[in-house]
XYZ file of N, CA and C in Angstrom:
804
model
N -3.692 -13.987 56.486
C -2.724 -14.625 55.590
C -1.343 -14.769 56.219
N -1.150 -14.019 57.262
C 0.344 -14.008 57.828
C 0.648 -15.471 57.969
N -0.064 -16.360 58.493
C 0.525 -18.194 59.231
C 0.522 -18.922 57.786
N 0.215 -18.374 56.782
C 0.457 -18.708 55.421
C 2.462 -18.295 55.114
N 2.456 -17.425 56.057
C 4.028 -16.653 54.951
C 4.867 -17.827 55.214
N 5.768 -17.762 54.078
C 6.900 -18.052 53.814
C 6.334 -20.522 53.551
N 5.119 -20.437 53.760
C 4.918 -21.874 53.242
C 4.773 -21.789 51.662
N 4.373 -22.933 51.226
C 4.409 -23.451 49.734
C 2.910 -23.661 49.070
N 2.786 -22.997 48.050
C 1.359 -23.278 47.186
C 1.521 -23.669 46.064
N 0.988 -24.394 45.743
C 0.984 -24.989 43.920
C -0.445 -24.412 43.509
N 0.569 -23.519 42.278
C -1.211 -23.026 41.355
C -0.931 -23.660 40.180
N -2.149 -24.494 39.848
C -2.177 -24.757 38.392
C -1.993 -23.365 37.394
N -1.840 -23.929 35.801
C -2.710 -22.744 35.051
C -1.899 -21.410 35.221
N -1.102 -21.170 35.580
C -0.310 -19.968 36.450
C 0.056 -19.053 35.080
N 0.297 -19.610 34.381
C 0.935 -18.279 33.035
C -0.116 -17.122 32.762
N -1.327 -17.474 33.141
C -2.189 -16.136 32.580
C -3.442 -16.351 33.298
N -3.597 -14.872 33.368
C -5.713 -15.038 33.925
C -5.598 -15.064 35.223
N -6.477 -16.021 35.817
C -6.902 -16.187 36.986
C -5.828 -16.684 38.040
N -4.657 -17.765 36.764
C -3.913 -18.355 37.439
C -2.715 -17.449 37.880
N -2.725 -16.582 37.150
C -1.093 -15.791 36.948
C -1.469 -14.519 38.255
N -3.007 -14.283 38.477
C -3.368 -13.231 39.553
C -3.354 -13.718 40.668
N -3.730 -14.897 40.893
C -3.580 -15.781 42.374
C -2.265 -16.074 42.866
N -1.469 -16.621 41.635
C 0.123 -16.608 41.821
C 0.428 -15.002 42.506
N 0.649 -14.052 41.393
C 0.638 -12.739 42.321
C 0.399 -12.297 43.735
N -0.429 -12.612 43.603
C -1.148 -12.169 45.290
C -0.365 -13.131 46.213
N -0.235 -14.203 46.486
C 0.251 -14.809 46.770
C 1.805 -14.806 47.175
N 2.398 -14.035 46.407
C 3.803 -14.177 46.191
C 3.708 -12.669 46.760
N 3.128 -11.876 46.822
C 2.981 -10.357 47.604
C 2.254 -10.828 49.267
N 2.075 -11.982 49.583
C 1.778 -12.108 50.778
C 2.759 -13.030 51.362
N 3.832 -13.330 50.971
C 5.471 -13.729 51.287
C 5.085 -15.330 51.064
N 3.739 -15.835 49.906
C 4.873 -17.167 50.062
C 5.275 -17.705 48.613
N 5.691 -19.251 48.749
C 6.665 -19.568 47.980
C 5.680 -20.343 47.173
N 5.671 -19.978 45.787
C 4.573 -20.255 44.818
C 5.410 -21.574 43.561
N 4.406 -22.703 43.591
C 5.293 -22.933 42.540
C 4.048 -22.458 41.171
N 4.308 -22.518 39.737
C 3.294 -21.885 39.171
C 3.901 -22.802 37.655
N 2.544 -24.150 38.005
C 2.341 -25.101 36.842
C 1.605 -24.414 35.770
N 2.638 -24.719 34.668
C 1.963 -24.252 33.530
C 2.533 -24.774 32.059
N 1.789 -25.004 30.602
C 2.309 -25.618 29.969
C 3.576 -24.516 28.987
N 3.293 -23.012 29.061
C 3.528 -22.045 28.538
C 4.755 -21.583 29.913
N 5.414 -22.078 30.259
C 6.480 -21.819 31.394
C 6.928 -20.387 31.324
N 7.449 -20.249 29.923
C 8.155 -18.943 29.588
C 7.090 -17.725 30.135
N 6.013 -17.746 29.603
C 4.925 -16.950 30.827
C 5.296 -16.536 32.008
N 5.838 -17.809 32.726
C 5.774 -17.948 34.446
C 6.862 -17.327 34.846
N 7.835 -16.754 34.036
C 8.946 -16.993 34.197
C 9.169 -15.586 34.419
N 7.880 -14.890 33.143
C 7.970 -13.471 33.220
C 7.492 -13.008 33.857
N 6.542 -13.814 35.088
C 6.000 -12.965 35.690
C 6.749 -13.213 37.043
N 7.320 -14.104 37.152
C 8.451 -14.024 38.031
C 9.094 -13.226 38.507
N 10.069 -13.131 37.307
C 11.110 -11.982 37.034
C 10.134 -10.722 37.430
N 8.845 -10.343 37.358
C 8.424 -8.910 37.284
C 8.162 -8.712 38.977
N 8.466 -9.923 39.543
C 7.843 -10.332 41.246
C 8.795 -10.062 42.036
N 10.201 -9.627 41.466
C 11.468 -10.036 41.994
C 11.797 -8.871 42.924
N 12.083 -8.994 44.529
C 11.757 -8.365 45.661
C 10.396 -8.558 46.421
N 10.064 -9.105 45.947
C 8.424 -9.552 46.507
C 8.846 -10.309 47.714
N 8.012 -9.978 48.824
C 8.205 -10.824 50.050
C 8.540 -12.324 49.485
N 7.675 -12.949 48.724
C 7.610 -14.197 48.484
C 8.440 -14.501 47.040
N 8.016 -16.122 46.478
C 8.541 -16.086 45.520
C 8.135 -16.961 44.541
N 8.015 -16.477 42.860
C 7.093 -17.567 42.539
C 8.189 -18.738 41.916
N 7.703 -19.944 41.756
C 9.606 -20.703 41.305
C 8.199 -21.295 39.268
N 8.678 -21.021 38.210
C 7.775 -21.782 37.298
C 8.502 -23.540 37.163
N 7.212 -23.906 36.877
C 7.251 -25.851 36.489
C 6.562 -25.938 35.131
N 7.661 -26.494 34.264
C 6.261 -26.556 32.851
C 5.771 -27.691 33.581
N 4.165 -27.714 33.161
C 3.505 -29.116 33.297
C 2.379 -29.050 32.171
N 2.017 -29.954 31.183
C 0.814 -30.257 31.260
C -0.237 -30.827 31.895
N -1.188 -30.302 32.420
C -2.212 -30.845 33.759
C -3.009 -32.418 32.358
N -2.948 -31.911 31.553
C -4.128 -33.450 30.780
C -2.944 -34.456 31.221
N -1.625 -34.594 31.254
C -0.704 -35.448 31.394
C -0.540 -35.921 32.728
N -0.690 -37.787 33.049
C -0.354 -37.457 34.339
C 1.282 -37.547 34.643
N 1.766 -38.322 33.733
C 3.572 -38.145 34.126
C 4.229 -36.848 34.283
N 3.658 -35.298 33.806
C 3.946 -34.047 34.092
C 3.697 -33.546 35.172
N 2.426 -33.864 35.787
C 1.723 -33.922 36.828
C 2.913 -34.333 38.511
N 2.961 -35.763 37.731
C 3.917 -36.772 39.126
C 5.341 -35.752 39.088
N 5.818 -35.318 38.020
C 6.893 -35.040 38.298
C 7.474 -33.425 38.493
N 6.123 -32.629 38.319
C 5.745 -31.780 38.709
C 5.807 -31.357 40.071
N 5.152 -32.370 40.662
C 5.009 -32.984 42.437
C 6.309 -33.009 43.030
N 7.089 -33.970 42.229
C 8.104 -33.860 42.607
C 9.324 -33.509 42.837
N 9.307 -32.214 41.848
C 10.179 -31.180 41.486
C 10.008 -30.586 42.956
N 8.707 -30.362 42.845
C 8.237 -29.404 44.386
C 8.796 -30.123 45.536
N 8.657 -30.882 46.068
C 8.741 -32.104 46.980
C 10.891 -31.402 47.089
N 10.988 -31.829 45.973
C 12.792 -31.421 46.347
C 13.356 -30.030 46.362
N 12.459 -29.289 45.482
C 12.905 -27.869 45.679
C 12.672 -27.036 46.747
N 11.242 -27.158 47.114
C 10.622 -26.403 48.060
C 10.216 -27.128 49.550
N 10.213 -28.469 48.949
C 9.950 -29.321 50.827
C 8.529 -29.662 50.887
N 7.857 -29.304 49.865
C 6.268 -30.308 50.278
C 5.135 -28.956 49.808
N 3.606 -29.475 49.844
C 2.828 -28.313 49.640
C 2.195 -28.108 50.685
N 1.295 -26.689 51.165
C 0.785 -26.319 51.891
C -1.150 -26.044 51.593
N -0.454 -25.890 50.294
C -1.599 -25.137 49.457
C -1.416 -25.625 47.974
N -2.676 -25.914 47.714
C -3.247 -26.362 46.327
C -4.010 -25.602 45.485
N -4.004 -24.799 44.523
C -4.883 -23.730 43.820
C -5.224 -24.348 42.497
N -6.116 -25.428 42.318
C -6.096 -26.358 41.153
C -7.162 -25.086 40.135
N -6.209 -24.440 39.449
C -6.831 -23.766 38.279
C -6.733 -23.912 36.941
N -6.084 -24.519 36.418
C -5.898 -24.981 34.657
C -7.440 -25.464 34.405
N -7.744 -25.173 33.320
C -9.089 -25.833 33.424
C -9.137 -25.128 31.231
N -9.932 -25.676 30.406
C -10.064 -25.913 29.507
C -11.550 -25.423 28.792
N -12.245 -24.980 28.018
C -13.495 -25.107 27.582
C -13.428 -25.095 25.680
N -14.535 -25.915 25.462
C -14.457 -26.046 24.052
C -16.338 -25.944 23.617
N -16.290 -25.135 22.477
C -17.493 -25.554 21.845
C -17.572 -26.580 21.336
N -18.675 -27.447 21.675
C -18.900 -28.819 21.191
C -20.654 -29.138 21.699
N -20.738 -29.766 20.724
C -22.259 -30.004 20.904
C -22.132 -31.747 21.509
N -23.242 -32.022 21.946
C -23.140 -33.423 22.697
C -23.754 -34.355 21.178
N -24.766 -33.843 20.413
C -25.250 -34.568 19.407
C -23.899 -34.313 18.260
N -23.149 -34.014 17.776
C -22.376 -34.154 16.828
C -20.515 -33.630 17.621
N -20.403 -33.634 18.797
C -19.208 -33.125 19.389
C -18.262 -33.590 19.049
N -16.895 -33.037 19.100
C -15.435 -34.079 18.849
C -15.058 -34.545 19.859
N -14.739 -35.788 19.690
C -14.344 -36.687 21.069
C -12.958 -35.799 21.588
N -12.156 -35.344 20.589
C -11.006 -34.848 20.922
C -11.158 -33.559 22.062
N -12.526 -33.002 21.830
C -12.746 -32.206 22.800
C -13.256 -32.769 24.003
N -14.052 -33.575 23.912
C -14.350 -34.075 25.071
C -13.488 -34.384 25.800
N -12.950 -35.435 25.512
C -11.475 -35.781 26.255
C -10.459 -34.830 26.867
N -9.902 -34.151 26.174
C -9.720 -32.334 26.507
C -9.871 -31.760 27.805
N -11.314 -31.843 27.491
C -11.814 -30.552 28.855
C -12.062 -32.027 30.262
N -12.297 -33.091 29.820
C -12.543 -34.104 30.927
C -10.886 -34.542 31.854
N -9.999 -34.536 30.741
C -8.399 -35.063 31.187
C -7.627 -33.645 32.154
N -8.357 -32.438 31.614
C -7.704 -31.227 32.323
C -9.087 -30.547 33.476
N -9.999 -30.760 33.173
C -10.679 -29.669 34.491
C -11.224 -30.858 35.634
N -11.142 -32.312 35.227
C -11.871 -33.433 36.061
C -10.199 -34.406 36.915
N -9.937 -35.246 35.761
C -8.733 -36.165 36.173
C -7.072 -35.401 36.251
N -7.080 -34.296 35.601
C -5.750 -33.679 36.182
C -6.337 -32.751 37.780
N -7.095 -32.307 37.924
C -7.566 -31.770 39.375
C -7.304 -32.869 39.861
N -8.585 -33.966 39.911
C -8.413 -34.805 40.649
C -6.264 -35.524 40.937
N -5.960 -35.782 40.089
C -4.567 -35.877 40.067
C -3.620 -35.202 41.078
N -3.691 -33.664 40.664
C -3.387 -32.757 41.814
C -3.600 -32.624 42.989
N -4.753 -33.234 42.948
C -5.368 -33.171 44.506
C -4.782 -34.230 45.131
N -4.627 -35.309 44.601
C -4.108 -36.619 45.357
C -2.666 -36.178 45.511
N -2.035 -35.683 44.609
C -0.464 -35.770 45.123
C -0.184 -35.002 46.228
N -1.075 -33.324 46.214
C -0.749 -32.649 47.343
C -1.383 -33.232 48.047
N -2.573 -34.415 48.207
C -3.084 -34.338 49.595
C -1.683 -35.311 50.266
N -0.978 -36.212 49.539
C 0.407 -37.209 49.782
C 1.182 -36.264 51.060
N 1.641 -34.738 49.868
C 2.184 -33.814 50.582
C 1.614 -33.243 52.003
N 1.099 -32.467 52.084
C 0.052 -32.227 52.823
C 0.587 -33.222 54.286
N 0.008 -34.414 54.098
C -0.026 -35.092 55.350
C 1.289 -35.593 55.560
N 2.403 -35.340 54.742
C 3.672 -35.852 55.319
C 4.395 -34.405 56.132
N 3.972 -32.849 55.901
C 4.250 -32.312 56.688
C 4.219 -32.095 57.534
N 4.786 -31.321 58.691
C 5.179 -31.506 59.888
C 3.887 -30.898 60.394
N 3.066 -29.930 60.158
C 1.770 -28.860 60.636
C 0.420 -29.588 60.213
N 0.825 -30.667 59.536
C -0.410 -31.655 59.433
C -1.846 -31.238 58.870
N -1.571 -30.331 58.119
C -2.416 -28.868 58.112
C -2.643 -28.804 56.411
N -3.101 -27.920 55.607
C -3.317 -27.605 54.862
C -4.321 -27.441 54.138
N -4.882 -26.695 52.797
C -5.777 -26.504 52.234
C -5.817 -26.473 50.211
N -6.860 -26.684 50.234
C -7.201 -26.864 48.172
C -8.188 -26.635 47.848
N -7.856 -25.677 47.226
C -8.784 -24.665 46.741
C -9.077 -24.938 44.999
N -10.484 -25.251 44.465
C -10.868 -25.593 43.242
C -11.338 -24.588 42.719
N -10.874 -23.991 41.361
C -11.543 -22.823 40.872
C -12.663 -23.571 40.513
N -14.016 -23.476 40.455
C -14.882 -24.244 39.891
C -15.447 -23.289 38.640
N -16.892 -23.232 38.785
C -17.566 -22.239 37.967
C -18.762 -22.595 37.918
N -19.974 -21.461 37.911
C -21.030 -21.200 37.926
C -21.760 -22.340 37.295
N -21.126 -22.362 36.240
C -21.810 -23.672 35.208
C -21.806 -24.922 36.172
N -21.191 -24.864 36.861
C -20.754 -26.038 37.858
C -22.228 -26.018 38.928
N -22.744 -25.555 39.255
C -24.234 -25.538 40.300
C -25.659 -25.024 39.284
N -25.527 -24.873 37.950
C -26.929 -24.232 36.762
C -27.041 -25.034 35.772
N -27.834 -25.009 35.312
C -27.511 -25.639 33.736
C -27.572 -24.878 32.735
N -26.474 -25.141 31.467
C -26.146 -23.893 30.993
C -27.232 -23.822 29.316
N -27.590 -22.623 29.375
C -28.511 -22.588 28.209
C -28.321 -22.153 26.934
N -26.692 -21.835 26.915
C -25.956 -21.726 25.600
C -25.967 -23.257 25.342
N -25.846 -23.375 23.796
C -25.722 -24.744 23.454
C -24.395 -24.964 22.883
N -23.938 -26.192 22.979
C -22.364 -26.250 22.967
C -21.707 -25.867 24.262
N -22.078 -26.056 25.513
C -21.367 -25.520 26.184
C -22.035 -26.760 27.728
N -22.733 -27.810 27.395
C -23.457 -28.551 28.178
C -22.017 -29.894 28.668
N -21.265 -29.976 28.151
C -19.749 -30.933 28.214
C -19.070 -30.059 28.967
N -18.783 -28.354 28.799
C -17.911 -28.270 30.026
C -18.453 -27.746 31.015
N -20.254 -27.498 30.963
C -20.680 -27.531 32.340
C -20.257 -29.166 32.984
N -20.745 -30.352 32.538
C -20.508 -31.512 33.168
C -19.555 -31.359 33.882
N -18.112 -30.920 33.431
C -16.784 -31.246 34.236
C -16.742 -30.295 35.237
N -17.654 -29.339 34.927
C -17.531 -28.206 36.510
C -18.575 -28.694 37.708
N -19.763 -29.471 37.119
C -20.609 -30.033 38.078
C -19.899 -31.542 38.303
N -18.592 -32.178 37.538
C -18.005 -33.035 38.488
C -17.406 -32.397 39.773
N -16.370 -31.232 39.210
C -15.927 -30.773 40.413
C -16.436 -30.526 41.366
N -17.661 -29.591 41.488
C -18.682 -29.456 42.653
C -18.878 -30.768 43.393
N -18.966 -32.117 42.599
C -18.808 -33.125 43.285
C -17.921 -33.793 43.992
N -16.686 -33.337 43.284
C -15.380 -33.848 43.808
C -15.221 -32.746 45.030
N -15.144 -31.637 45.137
C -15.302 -31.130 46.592
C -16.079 -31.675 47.359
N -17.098 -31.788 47.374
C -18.166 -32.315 48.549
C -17.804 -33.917 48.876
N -17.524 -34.315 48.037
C -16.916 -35.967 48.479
C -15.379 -35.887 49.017
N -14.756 -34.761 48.585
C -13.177 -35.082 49.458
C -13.295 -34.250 50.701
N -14.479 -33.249 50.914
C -14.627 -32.653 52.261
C -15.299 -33.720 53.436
N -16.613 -34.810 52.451
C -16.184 -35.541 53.799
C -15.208 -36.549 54.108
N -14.695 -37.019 52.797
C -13.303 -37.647 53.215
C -12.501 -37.458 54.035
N -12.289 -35.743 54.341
C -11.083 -35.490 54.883
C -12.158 -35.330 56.430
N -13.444 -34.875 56.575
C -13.738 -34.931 57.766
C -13.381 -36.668 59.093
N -13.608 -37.156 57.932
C -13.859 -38.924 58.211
C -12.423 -39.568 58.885
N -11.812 -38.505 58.418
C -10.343 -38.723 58.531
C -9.838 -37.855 59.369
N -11.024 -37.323 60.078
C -10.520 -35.952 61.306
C -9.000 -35.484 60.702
N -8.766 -35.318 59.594
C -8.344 -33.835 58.754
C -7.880 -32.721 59.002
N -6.908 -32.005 59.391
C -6.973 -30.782 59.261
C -6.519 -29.957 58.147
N -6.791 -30.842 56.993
C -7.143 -29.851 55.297
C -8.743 -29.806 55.126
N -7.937 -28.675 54.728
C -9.256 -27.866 54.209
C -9.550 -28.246 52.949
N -11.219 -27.394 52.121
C -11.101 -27.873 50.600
C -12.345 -26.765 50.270
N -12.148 -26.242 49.333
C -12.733 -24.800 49.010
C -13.073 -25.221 47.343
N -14.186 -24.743 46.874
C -14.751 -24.719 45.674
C -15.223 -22.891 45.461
N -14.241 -22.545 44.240
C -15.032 -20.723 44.160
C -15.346 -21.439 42.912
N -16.817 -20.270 42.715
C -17.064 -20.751 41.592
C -17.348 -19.404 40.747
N -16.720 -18.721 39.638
C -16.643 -17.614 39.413
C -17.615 -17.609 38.299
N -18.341 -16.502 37.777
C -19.073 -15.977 36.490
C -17.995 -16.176 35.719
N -19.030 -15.293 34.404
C -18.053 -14.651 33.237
C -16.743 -13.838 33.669
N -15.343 -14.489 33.371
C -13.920 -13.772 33.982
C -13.322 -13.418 32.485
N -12.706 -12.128 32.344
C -12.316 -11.676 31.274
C -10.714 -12.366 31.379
N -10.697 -13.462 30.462
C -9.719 -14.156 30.646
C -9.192 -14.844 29.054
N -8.103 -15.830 28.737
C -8.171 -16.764 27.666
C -9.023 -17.532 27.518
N -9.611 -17.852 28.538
C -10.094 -19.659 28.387
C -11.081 -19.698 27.175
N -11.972 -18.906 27.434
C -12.740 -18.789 25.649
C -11.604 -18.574 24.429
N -10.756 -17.692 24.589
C -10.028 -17.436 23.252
C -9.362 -18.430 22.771
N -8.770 -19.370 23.761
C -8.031 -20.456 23.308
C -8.937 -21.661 23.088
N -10.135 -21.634 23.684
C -11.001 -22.818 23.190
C -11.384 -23.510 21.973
N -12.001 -24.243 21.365
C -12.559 -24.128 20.059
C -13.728 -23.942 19.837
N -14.016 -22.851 19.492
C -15.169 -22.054 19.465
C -15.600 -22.275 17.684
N -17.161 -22.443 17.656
C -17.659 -22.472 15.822
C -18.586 -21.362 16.126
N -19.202 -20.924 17.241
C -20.283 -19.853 17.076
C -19.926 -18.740 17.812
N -19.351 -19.146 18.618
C -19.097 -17.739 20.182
C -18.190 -16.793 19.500
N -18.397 -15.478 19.667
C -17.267 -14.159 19.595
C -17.208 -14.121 20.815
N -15.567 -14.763 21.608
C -15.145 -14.481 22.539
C -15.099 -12.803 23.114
N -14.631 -11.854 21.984
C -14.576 -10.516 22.110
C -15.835 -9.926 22.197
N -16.479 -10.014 21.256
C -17.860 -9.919 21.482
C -18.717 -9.942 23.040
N -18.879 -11.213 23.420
C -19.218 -11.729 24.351
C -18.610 -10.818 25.933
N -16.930 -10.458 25.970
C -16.703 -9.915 26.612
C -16.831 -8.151 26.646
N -17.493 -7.694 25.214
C -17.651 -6.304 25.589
C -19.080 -6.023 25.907
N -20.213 -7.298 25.391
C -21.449 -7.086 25.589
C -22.033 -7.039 26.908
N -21.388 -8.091 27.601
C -21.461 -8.845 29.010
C -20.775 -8.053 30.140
N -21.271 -7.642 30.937
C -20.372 -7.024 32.716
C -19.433 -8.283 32.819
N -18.526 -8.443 32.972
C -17.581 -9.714 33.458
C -16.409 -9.266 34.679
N -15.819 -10.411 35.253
C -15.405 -10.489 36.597
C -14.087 -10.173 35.769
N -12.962 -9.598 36.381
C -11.469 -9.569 35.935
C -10.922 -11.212 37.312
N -9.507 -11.118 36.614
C -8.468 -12.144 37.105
C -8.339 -11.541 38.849
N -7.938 -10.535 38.949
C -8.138 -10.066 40.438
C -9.460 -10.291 41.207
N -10.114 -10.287 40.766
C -11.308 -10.743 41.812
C -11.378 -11.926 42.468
N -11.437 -12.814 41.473
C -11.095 -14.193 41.810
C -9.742 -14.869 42.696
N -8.609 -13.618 42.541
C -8.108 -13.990 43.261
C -7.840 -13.371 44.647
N -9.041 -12.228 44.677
C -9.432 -11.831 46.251
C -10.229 -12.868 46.624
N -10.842 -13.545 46.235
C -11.377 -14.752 46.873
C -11.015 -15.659 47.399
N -10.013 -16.146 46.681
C -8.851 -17.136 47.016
C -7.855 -16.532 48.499
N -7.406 -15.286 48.326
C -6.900 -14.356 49.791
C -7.972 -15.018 50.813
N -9.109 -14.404 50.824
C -10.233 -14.512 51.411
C -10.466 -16.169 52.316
N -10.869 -17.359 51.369
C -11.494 -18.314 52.067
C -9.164 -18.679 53.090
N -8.063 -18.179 52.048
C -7.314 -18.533 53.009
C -6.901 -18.183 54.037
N -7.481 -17.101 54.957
C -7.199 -16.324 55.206
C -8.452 -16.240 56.405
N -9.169 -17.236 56.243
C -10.353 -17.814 57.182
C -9.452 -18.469 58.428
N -9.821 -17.981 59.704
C -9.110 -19.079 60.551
C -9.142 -20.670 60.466
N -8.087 -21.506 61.117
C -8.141 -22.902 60.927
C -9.413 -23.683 61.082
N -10.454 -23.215 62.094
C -11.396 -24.082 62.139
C -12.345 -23.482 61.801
N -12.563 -22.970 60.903
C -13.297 -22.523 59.401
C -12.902 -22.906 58.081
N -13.938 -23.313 57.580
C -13.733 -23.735 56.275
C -14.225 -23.486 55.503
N -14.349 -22.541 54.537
C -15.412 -22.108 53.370
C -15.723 -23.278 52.489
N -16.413 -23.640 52.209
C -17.038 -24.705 51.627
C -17.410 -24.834 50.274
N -17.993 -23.650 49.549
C -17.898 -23.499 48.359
C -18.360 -21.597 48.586
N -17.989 -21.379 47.053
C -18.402 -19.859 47.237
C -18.742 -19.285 45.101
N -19.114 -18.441 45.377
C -19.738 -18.091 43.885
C -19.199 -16.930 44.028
N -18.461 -16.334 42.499
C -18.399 -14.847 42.886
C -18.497 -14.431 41.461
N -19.962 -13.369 41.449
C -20.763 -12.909 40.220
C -20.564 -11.720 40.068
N -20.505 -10.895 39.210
C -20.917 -9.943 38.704
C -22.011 -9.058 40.015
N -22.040 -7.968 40.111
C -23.589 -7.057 40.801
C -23.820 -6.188 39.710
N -24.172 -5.932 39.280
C -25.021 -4.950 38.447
C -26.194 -4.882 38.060
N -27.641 -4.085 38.011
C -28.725 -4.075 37.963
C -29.219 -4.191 36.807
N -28.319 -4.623 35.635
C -28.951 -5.182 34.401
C -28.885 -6.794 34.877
N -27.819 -7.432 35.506
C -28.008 -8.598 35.515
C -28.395 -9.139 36.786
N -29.226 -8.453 37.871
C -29.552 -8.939 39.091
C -30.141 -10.342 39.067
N -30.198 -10.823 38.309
C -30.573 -12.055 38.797
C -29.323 -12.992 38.589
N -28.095 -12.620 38.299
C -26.994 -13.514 38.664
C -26.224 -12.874 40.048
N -27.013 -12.177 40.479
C -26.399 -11.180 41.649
C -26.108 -11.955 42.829
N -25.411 -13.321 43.226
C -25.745 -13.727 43.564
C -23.962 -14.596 44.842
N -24.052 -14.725 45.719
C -22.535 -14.741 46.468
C -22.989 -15.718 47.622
N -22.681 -17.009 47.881
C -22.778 -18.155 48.448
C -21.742 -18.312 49.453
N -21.524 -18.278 50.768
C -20.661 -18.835 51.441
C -21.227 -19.939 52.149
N -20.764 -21.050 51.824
C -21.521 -22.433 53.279
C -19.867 -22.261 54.326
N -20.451 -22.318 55.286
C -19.314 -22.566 56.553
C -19.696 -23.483 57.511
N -18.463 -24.731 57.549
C -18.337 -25.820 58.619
C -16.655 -25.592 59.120
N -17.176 -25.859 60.182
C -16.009 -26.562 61.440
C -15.462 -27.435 60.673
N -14.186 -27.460 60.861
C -13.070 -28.338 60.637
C -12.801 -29.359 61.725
N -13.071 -30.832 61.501
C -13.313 -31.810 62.602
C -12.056 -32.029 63.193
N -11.435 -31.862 64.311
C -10.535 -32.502 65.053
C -10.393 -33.676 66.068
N -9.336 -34.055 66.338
C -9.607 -35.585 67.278
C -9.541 -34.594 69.058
């Protein structure tokens, strides 16, 4: 992580969970975090709690479903901090909804924030990215499990879709960027059950979020963001490619299960 210090990362999602632990870590490995989120005042506190930290986190309200929050989000960064290095596209959304009677309002929802605001993000930092001077960089997609299975809770088949877009949208911008002899990177983790909001704030008609998390072994916010340390923290001409990170425990061995694909990073 050291050839990381003192550059720039944009984490989505940053006020809580997964997003607010990656920010952390991050900002304890000296660099300069910006930390999009629609709940700012969050970011702000966890800021303030960061303060002496090698690094530093700076908060941006954004809504990710929005793209004018998005652009100007970008560009807050662009003048404050000088460009991105690093992309941690984590905001991401889930709703109970059935596909035979669902609310469009949800659909739209989880499609505008875990599909077209990623995608969004991704285009502006990749802008960034190649106007810096190290020509270099990497983006990292929280994905999720649901994203490579099909899921056998019902009501829950709409925000597998948007995680098996993402799985797609990595593999199509990795060979983009190969095609383009590239030196960004592009990382898909795809985590289990994470004891987090994203269920609590969802709209749920059947699930006990609480429930669910005392019945179930589940991943905490730190794990996920040892992962994120991890694929960055891979030398330059390595690229983790996608990765899964489950639960081990011998009631649930058959999700026991940890994926690394590794390719060379193409140069001219």
């Amino acid at each position: 992580m050291q050839r990381w210090r003192d550059r720039v990362a944009v984490v989505t999602g940053a006020s809580s969970g997964i997003g607010a632990a990656i920010s952390l870590e991050l900002v304890k490995h000296g660099l300069r975090v910006a930390g999009l989120a629609r709940r700012v005042d969050k970011v702000q506190e966890l800021a303030d709690s960061l303060a002496g930290s090698p690094g530093k986190l700076h908060p941006i309200k954004c809504d990710i479903s929005k793209e004018e929050d998005i652009l100007h989000a970008f560009s807050e960064v662009k003048e404050k901090l000088g460009g991105v290095d690093i992309l941690v596209n984590n905001a991401g959304v889930v709703h109970e909804t059935l596909l035979s009677d669902g609310s469009t309002d949800d659909w739209f929802n989880m499609f505008h924030v875990n599909v077209l605001g990623l995608s969004i993000c991704t285009r502006e930092a990749l802008k960034s990215m190649r106007e810096r001077s190290n020509g270099g960089g990497h983006v990292v997609h929280i994905n999720s499990i649901a994203g490579h299975y099909d899921v056998s809770a019902p009501g829950f088949h709409m925000y597998s879709a948007t995680k098996h877009a993402v799985t797609a949208l990595t593999e199509g911008l990795r060979k983009e960027l190969v095609s383009q002899h590239s030196n960004i990177r592009v990382t898909s983790i795809s985590p289990g059950l994470v004891d987090t909001e994203l269920l609590r704030h969802g709209s749920n008609k059947t699930l006990n979020p609480e429930e669910i998390y005392t019945r179930i072994p589940c991943l905490k916010p730190s794990d996920i963001a040892d992962a994120v340390l991890y694929v960055l923290g891979t030398p330059p001409h390595v690229q983790v490619q996608s990765s899964s990170v489950i639960i081990l425990c011998d009631k649930w061995e058959k999700f026991a299960i940890e994926t690394f694909c590794f390719c060379s990073v193409h140069r001219d």
